[in-house]
Short mmCIF file of C-alpha atoms and ligand atoms in Angstrom, two decimals:
data_model
loop_
_atom_site.label_atom_id
_atom_site.label_comp_id
_atom_site.label_asym_id
_atom_site.label_seq_id
_atom_site.Cartn_x
_atom_site.Cartn_y
_atom_site.Cartn_z
CA MET A 1 7.60 63.75 283.01
CA GLU A 2 9.50 62.29 280.04
CA TRP A 3 11.43 59.06 279.71
CA GLU A 4 14.66 58.53 277.83
CA ASN A 5 15.60 55.23 276.28
CA GLN A 6 19.02 53.65 276.72
CA GLN A 7 20.35 55.67 273.78
CA GLY A 8 19.50 58.90 275.58
CA LYS A 9 16.54 59.79 273.35
CA THR A 10 13.06 60.58 274.64
CA ASP A 11 10.77 57.60 274.08
CA ILE A 12 7.94 58.90 271.96
CA LYS A 13 5.62 56.04 272.98
CA SER A 14 5.83 57.16 276.60
CA LEU A 15 4.52 60.68 275.86
CA THR A 16 0.93 61.68 276.55
CA LEU A 17 -1.16 63.24 273.81
CA ALA A 18 -0.80 66.65 275.49
CA GLN A 19 2.98 66.30 275.50
CA LEU A 20 3.00 65.22 271.86
CA GLN A 21 0.87 68.23 270.94
CA GLN A 22 3.38 70.51 272.58
CA LYS A 23 6.32 68.84 270.85
CA LEU A 24 4.76 68.96 267.41
CA ALA A 25 3.67 72.55 267.87
CA ASP A 26 7.30 73.36 268.71
CA MET A 27 8.28 71.68 265.44
CA GLY A 28 5.83 73.94 263.62
CA GLU A 29 3.38 71.16 262.74
CA PRO A 30 -0.39 71.70 262.51
CA SER A 31 -2.27 70.54 265.61
CA PHE A 32 -3.97 67.52 264.04
CA ARG A 33 -0.57 65.84 263.49
CA ALA A 34 -0.19 64.97 267.17
CA GLN A 35 -3.56 63.22 267.11
CA GLN A 36 -2.60 61.27 264.02
CA LEU A 37 0.71 60.25 265.50
CA TYR A 38 -0.85 59.25 268.81
CA GLN A 39 -3.42 57.20 266.98
CA TRP A 40 -0.77 55.43 264.94
CA MET A 41 1.11 54.47 268.06
CA HIS A 42 -1.63 53.65 270.53
CA ARG A 43 -4.59 52.59 268.49
CA LYS A 44 -3.34 51.30 265.15
CA LEU A 45 -0.28 49.91 266.94
CA ALA A 46 2.24 50.92 264.27
CA ARG A 47 5.56 49.14 264.70
CA ASN A 48 7.64 52.04 263.36
CA TYR A 49 7.40 55.45 261.71
CA ASP A 50 7.33 53.90 258.23
CA ASP A 51 3.90 52.42 258.91
CA MET A 52 2.44 55.91 259.34
CA GLY A 53 1.19 56.43 255.81
CA ASN A 54 -0.58 59.74 256.30
CA LEU A 55 2.37 61.50 257.94
CA PRO A 56 4.68 63.42 255.59
CA ARG A 57 7.98 61.68 254.98
CA LYS A 58 9.91 64.72 256.20
CA LEU A 59 8.09 64.68 259.53
CA ARG A 60 8.72 60.96 259.96
CA GLU A 61 12.39 61.54 259.38
CA ASP A 62 12.53 64.41 261.85
CA LEU A 63 10.77 62.30 264.44
CA ARG A 64 13.11 59.38 263.87
CA GLU A 65 16.04 61.69 264.45
CA ARG A 66 14.72 63.22 267.64
CA TYR A 67 12.88 60.39 269.38
CA GLY A 68 13.23 56.76 270.28
CA TYR A 69 10.39 54.50 269.19
CA THR A 70 9.85 51.51 271.44
CA SER A 71 9.04 48.43 269.41
CA LEU A 72 9.62 45.12 271.13
CA ARG A 73 11.16 42.36 269.08
CA LEU A 74 9.73 38.87 269.42
CA ILE A 75 12.48 36.44 270.37
CA LYS A 76 10.53 33.39 271.33
CA VAL A 77 7.01 32.18 271.94
CA GLN A 78 5.94 29.07 273.81
CA GLU A 79 2.40 27.79 273.62
CA SER A 80 0.91 25.54 276.27
CA GLN A 81 -0.51 22.31 274.91
CA ILE A 82 -2.77 22.15 277.96
CA ASP A 83 -4.65 25.45 277.88
CA GLY A 84 -3.36 27.55 274.96
CA THR A 85 -1.55 30.01 277.23
CA ARG A 86 1.28 31.66 275.34
CA LYS A 87 4.44 33.00 276.82
CA PHE A 88 6.38 35.60 274.85
CA LEU A 89 9.99 36.59 275.23
CA PHE A 90 10.65 40.08 273.89
CA GLY A 91 13.91 41.87 273.15
CA LEU A 92 14.28 45.52 274.15
CA GLU A 93 16.33 48.13 272.31
CA ASP A 94 19.30 47.75 274.66
CA GLY A 95 19.55 43.98 274.37
CA ASN A 96 17.67 43.15 277.56
CA VAL A 97 14.77 40.72 277.44
CA VAL A 98 11.39 40.61 279.18
CA GLU A 99 8.62 38.08 279.25
CA SER A 100 4.87 38.51 279.00
CA VAL A 101 2.05 35.97 279.11
CA TRP A 102 -1.20 35.76 277.15
CA MET A 103 -4.07 33.81 278.66
CA ARG A 104 -7.47 33.07 277.24
CA TYR A 105 -10.35 33.04 279.67
CA ARG A 106 -14.08 32.76 279.19
CA HIS A 107 -14.49 36.45 279.98
CA GLY A 108 -11.79 37.59 277.54
CA ASN A 109 -8.08 37.61 276.90
CA SER A 110 -5.69 38.60 279.60
CA VAL A 111 -2.09 39.74 279.30
CA CYS A 112 0.39 39.58 282.16
CA ILE A 113 3.21 42.08 281.70
CA SER A 114 6.60 42.71 283.26
CA SER A 115 7.32 46.07 284.87
CA GLN A 116 11.09 45.79 285.28
CA VAL A 117 14.05 43.92 283.84
CA GLY A 118 14.77 41.68 286.82
CA CYS A 119 13.75 42.63 290.33
CA ARG A 120 15.44 43.64 293.58
CA MET A 121 12.81 42.47 296.03
CA GLY A 122 14.45 39.10 296.65
CA CYS A 123 11.38 36.93 297.39
CA SER A 124 12.79 33.49 298.09
CA PHE A 125 10.47 31.43 295.86
CA CYS A 126 10.61 33.69 292.79
CA ALA A 127 12.80 33.19 289.71
CA SER A 128 12.55 36.82 288.56
CA THR A 129 14.68 38.18 291.34
CA LEU A 130 17.58 35.71 291.18
CA GLY A 131 19.76 37.97 289.02
CA GLY A 132 18.74 41.21 290.76
CA LEU A 133 17.39 44.36 289.14
CA VAL A 134 18.72 45.59 285.81
CA ARG A 135 16.36 48.53 285.25
CA GLY A 136 12.75 49.66 285.30
CA LEU A 137 10.75 49.56 282.08
CA LEU A 138 9.63 52.73 280.34
CA PRO A 139 5.87 53.33 280.08
CA GLY A 140 6.19 52.65 276.34
CA GLU A 141 7.90 49.32 277.04
CA MET A 142 5.06 48.23 279.29
CA LEU A 143 2.44 49.33 276.75
CA ASP A 144 4.25 47.69 273.88
CA GLN A 145 4.12 44.25 275.51
CA ILE A 146 0.34 44.50 275.15
CA TYR A 147 0.49 46.06 271.68
CA ALA A 148 2.88 43.43 270.36
CA ILE A 149 0.77 40.61 271.79
CA SER A 150 -2.44 42.08 270.30
CA LEU A 151 -0.78 42.07 266.90
CA LEU A 152 0.77 38.62 267.27
CA THR A 153 -2.44 36.94 268.44
CA GLY A 154 -4.77 39.05 266.30
CA GLU A 155 -7.12 39.19 269.28
CA ARG A 156 -8.39 41.92 271.52
CA VAL A 157 -6.91 42.16 275.00
CA SER A 158 -9.51 42.93 277.63
CA ASN A 159 -7.63 42.41 280.89
CA VAL A 160 -4.15 43.40 281.95
CA VAL A 161 -2.30 42.20 285.03
CA VAL A 162 0.99 43.71 286.10
CA MET A 163 2.24 40.50 287.67
CA GLY A 164 5.19 39.54 285.53
CA THR A 165 8.82 40.20 286.34
CA GLY A 166 9.51 43.20 288.56
CA GLU A 167 7.94 45.17 291.35
CA PRO A 168 5.62 47.71 289.72
CA LEU A 169 5.61 50.06 292.70
CA ASP A 170 9.42 50.12 292.55
CA ASN A 171 8.97 51.72 289.10
CA TYR A 172 6.21 54.00 290.29
CA ASP A 173 6.19 57.02 287.94
CA SER A 174 6.54 54.83 284.92
CA LEU A 175 3.70 52.59 286.12
CA LEU A 176 1.37 55.55 286.62
CA ARG A 177 2.03 56.88 283.13
CA PHE A 178 1.49 53.39 281.74
CA LEU A 179 -1.87 53.06 283.53
CA ASP A 180 -2.92 56.48 282.35
CA MET A 181 -2.16 55.68 278.71
CA LEU A 182 -3.51 52.13 278.80
CA THR A 183 -6.91 53.34 279.98
CA ASP A 184 -6.92 56.45 277.74
CA GLU A 185 -9.94 56.52 275.44
CA LYS A 186 -7.66 57.56 272.60
CA GLY A 187 -5.51 54.47 273.10
CA LEU A 188 -6.45 50.85 273.73
CA HIS A 189 -8.98 52.18 276.23
CA ILE A 190 -8.86 49.24 278.60
CA SER A 191 -11.17 49.76 281.54
CA ALA A 192 -9.31 50.44 284.80
CA ARG A 193 -11.50 47.81 286.45
CA ASN A 194 -9.93 45.24 284.16
CA VAL A 195 -6.41 46.11 285.29
CA THR A 196 -4.68 44.55 288.28
CA VAL A 197 -1.39 45.70 289.77
CA SER A 198 0.38 43.28 292.07
CA THR A 199 2.82 44.45 294.72
CA CYS A 200 5.00 42.80 297.33
CA GLY A 201 3.89 45.59 299.65
CA LEU A 202 5.77 48.91 299.42
CA VAL A 203 3.79 50.88 301.97
CA PRO A 204 4.56 54.50 300.96
CA GLN A 205 3.76 53.77 297.31
CA ILE A 206 0.53 51.97 298.22
CA ARG A 207 -0.51 55.15 300.00
CA ASP A 208 0.52 57.33 297.04
CA LEU A 209 -1.39 55.10 294.66
CA ALA A 210 -4.47 55.27 296.90
CA ARG A 211 -4.51 59.04 296.48
CA GLU A 212 -4.67 58.63 292.70
CA LYS A 213 -8.10 57.06 293.21
CA LEU A 214 -7.78 54.78 290.22
CA GLN A 215 -10.38 52.06 289.74
CA ILE A 216 -7.77 49.36 289.21
CA THR A 217 -7.48 46.31 291.46
CA LEU A 218 -4.54 46.26 293.82
CA ALA A 219 -3.23 42.80 294.67
CA LEU A 220 -0.99 42.42 297.68
CA SER A 221 1.42 39.50 297.77
CA LEU A 222 1.04 38.53 301.39
CA HIS A 223 2.16 34.88 301.53
CA ALA A 224 2.29 34.78 305.34
CA ALA A 225 0.16 36.02 308.21
CA THR A 226 2.93 36.76 310.72
CA ASP A 227 5.89 39.09 310.33
CA GLU A 228 8.32 36.36 311.27
CA LYS A 229 7.14 33.95 308.61
CA ARG A 230 6.78 36.68 306.04
CA ARG A 231 10.37 37.78 306.63
CA SER A 232 11.56 34.27 305.96
CA LEU A 233 9.95 34.39 302.49
CA MET A 234 10.13 38.07 301.54
CA PRO A 235 12.96 40.46 302.49
CA VAL A 236 10.58 43.42 302.02
CA ALA A 237 8.88 42.29 305.25
CA ASN A 238 11.94 43.58 307.12
CA ARG A 239 11.03 47.07 305.96
CA TYR A 240 7.28 47.06 306.55
CA SER A 241 5.35 45.17 309.18
CA ILE A 242 2.07 43.45 308.45
CA LYS A 243 0.39 46.01 310.72
CA GLU A 244 1.68 48.90 308.58
CA LEU A 245 0.68 47.02 305.44
CA MET A 246 -2.86 46.42 306.67
CA GLU A 247 -3.20 50.09 307.54
CA ALA A 248 -2.05 51.04 304.04
CA CYS A 249 -4.55 48.56 302.56
CA GLY A 250 -7.32 50.04 304.67
CA TYR A 251 -6.36 53.48 303.42
CA TYR A 252 -6.35 52.25 299.83
CA PHE A 253 -9.86 50.82 300.23
CA GLU A 254 -11.07 54.01 301.90
CA GLN A 255 -9.66 56.26 299.16
CA THR A 256 -10.63 54.21 296.13
CA GLY A 257 -13.58 52.09 297.27
CA ARG A 258 -11.79 49.13 295.67
CA ARG A 259 -11.32 45.93 297.62
CA ILE A 260 -7.81 44.58 297.79
CA THR A 261 -6.92 41.08 296.70
CA PHE A 262 -4.48 39.12 298.85
CA GLU A 263 -2.25 36.79 296.93
CA TYR A 264 -1.01 33.86 298.91
CA SER A 265 1.36 31.35 297.36
CA LEU A 266 1.01 28.07 299.19
CA VAL A 267 4.33 26.43 299.93
CA GLY A 268 4.17 22.88 301.24
CA GLY A 269 5.02 22.68 304.94
CA VAL A 270 5.90 26.38 305.11
CA ASN A 271 2.71 28.47 305.13
CA ASP A 272 -0.13 26.02 304.52
CA SER A 273 -1.19 24.96 308.04
CA ARG A 274 -4.55 25.44 309.74
CA GLN A 275 -2.99 28.14 311.87
CA ASP A 276 -1.69 29.95 308.78
CA ALA A 277 -5.20 29.91 307.33
CA LEU A 278 -6.70 31.30 310.53
CA GLY A 279 -4.08 34.06 310.63
CA LEU A 280 -4.79 34.95 307.02
CA ALA A 281 -8.53 35.01 307.67
CA ALA A 282 -8.03 37.40 310.58
CA LEU A 283 -6.25 39.81 308.21
CA ALA A 284 -8.65 39.43 305.28
CA VAL A 285 -11.97 39.72 307.10
CA PRO A 286 -11.73 43.33 308.36
CA LEU A 287 -10.63 44.55 304.92
CA ARG A 288 -13.18 42.38 303.13
CA CYS A 289 -10.42 41.14 300.86
CA HIS A 290 -10.62 38.58 298.17
CA VAL A 291 -7.96 35.87 298.58
CA ASN A 292 -6.22 34.30 295.63
CA LEU A 293 -4.35 31.12 296.50
CA ILE A 294 -1.45 30.20 294.24
CA PRO A 295 0.04 26.73 294.54
CA VAL A 296 3.75 27.56 294.53
CA ASN A 297 5.44 26.90 291.23
CA PRO A 298 8.71 25.24 292.23
CA ILE A 299 11.89 26.70 290.73
CA LYS A 300 14.99 24.62 290.44
CA GLU A 301 17.14 27.05 292.42
CA ARG A 302 15.08 26.41 295.59
CA ASP A 303 13.69 23.32 297.20
CA TYR A 304 10.16 24.56 297.82
CA VAL A 305 7.38 22.11 297.08
CA GLN A 306 3.68 22.49 296.42
CA SER A 307 1.16 21.78 299.12
CA GLU A 308 -0.86 18.62 298.66
CA ALA A 309 -4.19 19.09 296.92
CA SER A 310 -6.12 18.07 300.05
CA ARG A 311 -4.23 20.62 302.09
CA ILE A 312 -4.95 23.39 299.59
CA GLN A 313 -8.63 22.47 299.70
CA ALA A 314 -8.68 22.46 303.50
CA PHE A 315 -6.97 25.86 303.52
CA LYS A 316 -9.55 27.23 301.13
CA ASN A 317 -12.46 25.75 303.10
CA LEU A 318 -11.26 27.34 306.31
CA LEU A 319 -11.09 30.76 304.67
CA GLU A 320 -14.53 30.31 303.19
CA LYS A 321 -15.95 29.31 306.57
CA ASN A 322 -14.86 32.77 307.67
CA GLY A 323 -16.87 34.35 304.88
CA ILE A 324 -13.92 35.11 302.64
CA ASN A 325 -14.20 35.02 298.89
CA VAL A 326 -11.42 32.65 297.74
CA THR A 327 -10.14 31.50 294.40
CA ILE A 328 -7.37 29.05 293.65
CA ARG A 329 -5.35 30.29 290.75
CA ARG A 330 -5.67 27.90 287.87
CA GLU A 331 -2.23 26.87 286.86
CA MET A 332 -2.07 28.10 283.32
CA GLY A 333 0.84 27.08 281.19
CA ARG A 334 2.50 24.69 283.63
CA ASP A 335 4.26 23.07 280.69
CA ILE A 336 5.89 26.29 279.44
CA ASP A 337 8.10 27.68 282.20
CA GLY A 338 4.95 29.22 283.68
CA ALA A 339 6.42 30.71 286.84
CA CYS A 340 7.52 34.33 286.99
CA GLY A 341 10.83 34.91 285.32
CA GLN A 342 11.58 31.33 284.36
CA LEU A 343 11.53 31.85 280.61
CA ARG A 344 13.77 34.89 280.73
CA ARG A 345 16.11 33.07 283.08
CA SER A 346 16.39 29.95 280.98
CA TYR A 347 16.99 32.10 277.89
CA MET A 348 19.79 34.03 279.57
CA GLN A 349 21.43 30.85 280.76
CA GLU A 350 21.43 29.48 277.22
CA GLU A 351 23.04 32.66 275.86
N1 SAH B 1 6.42 42.10 292.43
C1 SAH B 1 5.01 41.94 292.37
C2 SAH B 1 4.49 41.34 291.09
C3 SAH B 1 5.23 40.18 290.47
S1 SAH B 1 5.05 38.57 291.13
C4 SAH B 1 4.52 41.16 293.57
O1 SAH B 1 5.34 40.75 294.39
O2 SAH B 1 3.33 41.01 293.73
C5 SAH B 1 3.39 38.07 290.92
C6 SAH B 1 2.94 37.08 291.99
O3 SAH B 1 3.52 35.78 291.79
C7 SAH B 1 3.35 37.49 293.39
O4 SAH B 1 2.31 37.21 294.28
C8 SAH B 1 4.53 36.58 293.65
O5 SAH B 1 4.80 36.46 295.02
C9 SAH B 1 4.09 35.31 292.99
N2 SAH B 1 5.14 34.34 292.67
C10 SAH B 1 6.39 34.58 292.22
N3 SAH B 1 7.06 33.44 292.02
C11 SAH B 1 6.21 32.44 292.32
C12 SAH B 1 6.32 31.02 292.33
N4 SAH B 1 7.44 30.41 291.95
N5 SAH B 1 5.23 30.32 292.71
C13 SAH B 1 4.09 30.94 293.08
N6 SAH B 1 3.93 32.26 293.10
C14 SAH B 1 4.99 33.01 292.75
#
């Protein structure tokens, strides 16, 4: 499969090495050229064709004519004074903007990328979905968030989470190509085990992904343990029941051998009771899931509030009593529009 950019040209950064080899052979180029070009794009992270010193000028011009070259433009960067987390706002070729986050952890640097411009999933607590979906990102546009951040920070990225704006499984083919190229030994060669894809729970795509048998981590945004409560937070719960979701998760585990992570954003007075915790435990235990609790990050368009610290702790303790491995997401970058989609949204409102 090939992807066209908004100008109707094939995006060269979204092509696999095999595809590039075919294209360059068709142009009458010797076979090593494709390797060189691929290396320039995916290893040396060239920002444009002009950087590619060892490619003949004529070839660079032909390529420029035929193909789009995704190269995100930095619009804004915010750095947290608390923990050094940096949030980047990037401009795409067609004038849209996406945000990505860089976080430094003890075990290495992590980048959180967006998979779509906007989102159509409509989760009630999330800022990314407020303006709806504009379009899915090309594989090259997902890769380039990581490339641009590597260059801007000058540091190696070791972990990637697809947890920014958008529903990755709603941009499925593009996501798969992105994962393939991100983990390619001829590219950045990030280990699949260091990649997490987060989904609101699109059942057919979870099953498709399972059959790919990738060693990535799948995170499921659960947020409620009953269908009724889940529907009140996430419209996607009207399409798929928790029972169907749990079956898909079981299938994923069976196919890949990878345990699922449940993400659970705690919203004060909404889904943080003892009963909620027991319901969540009943779902997590049979699948041997890891649970990641996220204190909700309030957005100004909604009146959700965070659970009290004592309540979060009690929730966690109850899960742990049931033998579940639980983490509470550290709130990185609270001071820099940390929640999903807030930076992009505030930028668009200024414009
Ligand atoms: N669409 C995917 C990935 C993007 S959202 C998904 O739904 O998983 C990444 C995670 O952040 C999801 O678990 C999402 O529900 C959660 N999230 C979004 N907005 C939030 C907010 N304001 N506070 C806490 N968690 C939020």
